[in-house]
């Protein structure tokens, strides 16, 4: 598959794909999900750090979504999210 074909399938610019491939842009988890869907593979196959830690696909997808949502928040939102997760993780 060419960059142009992948760009069309993933609905992103070919220029962005080229920059990611060359290392000029970082492949973010949300983009990895988009590209993986277009390529018919798992996001972990596109993100080397995730590929080293085998996990079920549903876990990977959920963790990527959680990370992306966390990154979109300002500091207050991040602190709130962490507080909720800490409360939920406490064995009470």
Short mmCIF file of C-alpha atoms in Angstrom, two decimals:
data_model
loop_
_atom_site.label_atom_id
_atom_site.label_comp_id
_atom_site.label_asym_id
_atom_site.label_seq_id
_atom_site.Cartn_x
_atom_site.Cartn_y
_atom_site.Cartn_z
CA UNK A 1 0.00 0.00 0.00
CA UNK A 2 1.35 3.43 -0.89
CA UNK A 3 1.38 6.43 1.43
CA UNK A 4 -1.25 8.04 -0.76
CA UNK A 5 -3.54 5.01 -0.44
CA UNK A 6 -3.04 4.83 3.33
CA UNK A 7 -3.64 8.56 3.68
CA UNK A 8 -6.90 8.20 1.79
CA UNK A 9 -8.04 5.19 3.84
CA UNK A 10 -7.11 6.83 7.15
CA UNK A 11 -8.42 10.23 6.05
CA UNK A 12 -5.16 12.02 6.90
CA UNK A 13 -2.70 13.92 4.76
CA UNK A 14 0.07 12.13 2.92
CA UNK A 15 2.42 14.84 4.19
CA UNK A 16 1.64 13.86 7.80
CA UNK A 17 2.29 10.18 7.04
CA UNK A 18 5.59 11.07 5.41
CA UNK A 19 6.69 13.08 8.45
CA UNK A 20 5.75 10.25 10.82
CA UNK A 21 7.62 7.73 8.67
CA UNK A 22 10.72 9.96 8.56
CA UNK A 23 10.61 10.54 12.31
CA UNK A 24 9.91 14.25 11.92
CA UNK A 25 6.56 13.80 13.73
CA UNK A 26 5.79 11.52 16.64
CA UNK A 27 3.18 8.84 16.12
CA UNK A 28 0.62 9.61 18.80
CA UNK A 29 -1.59 6.86 20.21
CA UNK A 30 -4.76 8.28 18.62
CA UNK A 31 -3.09 8.39 15.20
CA UNK A 32 -1.73 4.87 15.74
CA UNK A 33 -5.32 3.69 16.26
CA UNK A 34 -6.48 5.45 13.09
CA UNK A 35 -3.64 4.04 11.00
CA UNK A 36 -3.98 0.57 12.49
CA UNK A 37 -7.65 0.49 11.56
CA UNK A 38 -6.80 1.54 7.99
CA UNK A 39 -4.02 -1.07 7.80
CA UNK A 40 -5.98 -3.85 9.47
CA UNK A 41 -3.50 -4.33 12.30
CA UNK A 42 -3.20 -3.58 16.02
CA UNK A 43 -1.99 -0.14 17.20
CA UNK A 44 0.77 -1.86 19.20
CA UNK A 45 2.32 -3.03 15.94
CA UNK A 46 2.86 0.62 15.00
CA UNK A 47 4.10 1.78 18.42
CA UNK A 48 7.34 -0.04 19.31
CA UNK A 49 7.04 0.53 23.07
CA UNK A 50 3.61 -1.09 23.11
CA UNK A 51 4.69 -3.90 20.81
CA UNK A 52 7.28 -5.00 23.38
CA UNK A 53 4.57 -5.60 25.97
CA UNK A 54 2.07 -8.12 24.63
CA UNK A 55 -1.43 -7.34 25.85
CA UNK A 56 -4.89 -8.25 24.68
CA UNK A 57 -6.11 -5.90 21.96
CA UNK A 58 -9.00 -4.63 24.06
CA UNK A 59 -6.60 -3.62 26.84
CA UNK A 60 -4.32 -1.85 24.39
CA UNK A 61 -7.19 0.03 22.81
CA UNK A 62 -8.62 1.07 26.17
CA UNK A 63 -5.23 2.16 27.48
CA UNK A 64 -4.54 4.17 24.34
CA UNK A 65 -7.93 5.84 24.64
CA UNK A 66 -7.32 6.60 28.32
CA UNK A 67 -3.92 8.11 27.54
CA UNK A 68 -5.29 10.22 24.70
CA UNK A 69 -8.19 11.52 26.80
CA UNK A 70 -5.83 12.27 29.69
CA UNK A 71 -3.50 14.25 27.40
CA UNK A 72 -6.39 16.38 26.11
CA UNK A 73 -7.15 17.70 29.62
CA UNK A 74 -5.66 20.72 31.33
CA UNK A 75 -3.83 20.23 34.65
CA UNK A 76 -7.03 20.47 36.68
CA UNK A 77 -8.72 17.83 34.53
CA UNK A 78 -5.69 15.56 34.82
CA UNK A 79 -5.67 15.87 38.62
CA UNK A 80 -9.40 15.11 38.74
CA UNK A 81 -8.98 12.05 36.53
CA UNK A 82 -6.10 10.78 38.67
CA UNK A 83 -8.11 11.32 41.86
CA UNK A 84 -11.04 9.32 40.47
CA UNK A 85 -8.75 6.50 39.34
CA UNK A 86 -6.98 6.43 42.71
CA UNK A 87 -10.30 6.23 44.55
CA UNK A 88 -11.47 3.41 42.32
CA UNK A 89 -8.17 1.52 42.66
CA UNK A 90 -8.17 1.61 46.48
CA UNK A 91 -9.25 -1.75 47.86
CA UNK A 92 -11.85 -0.65 50.38
#
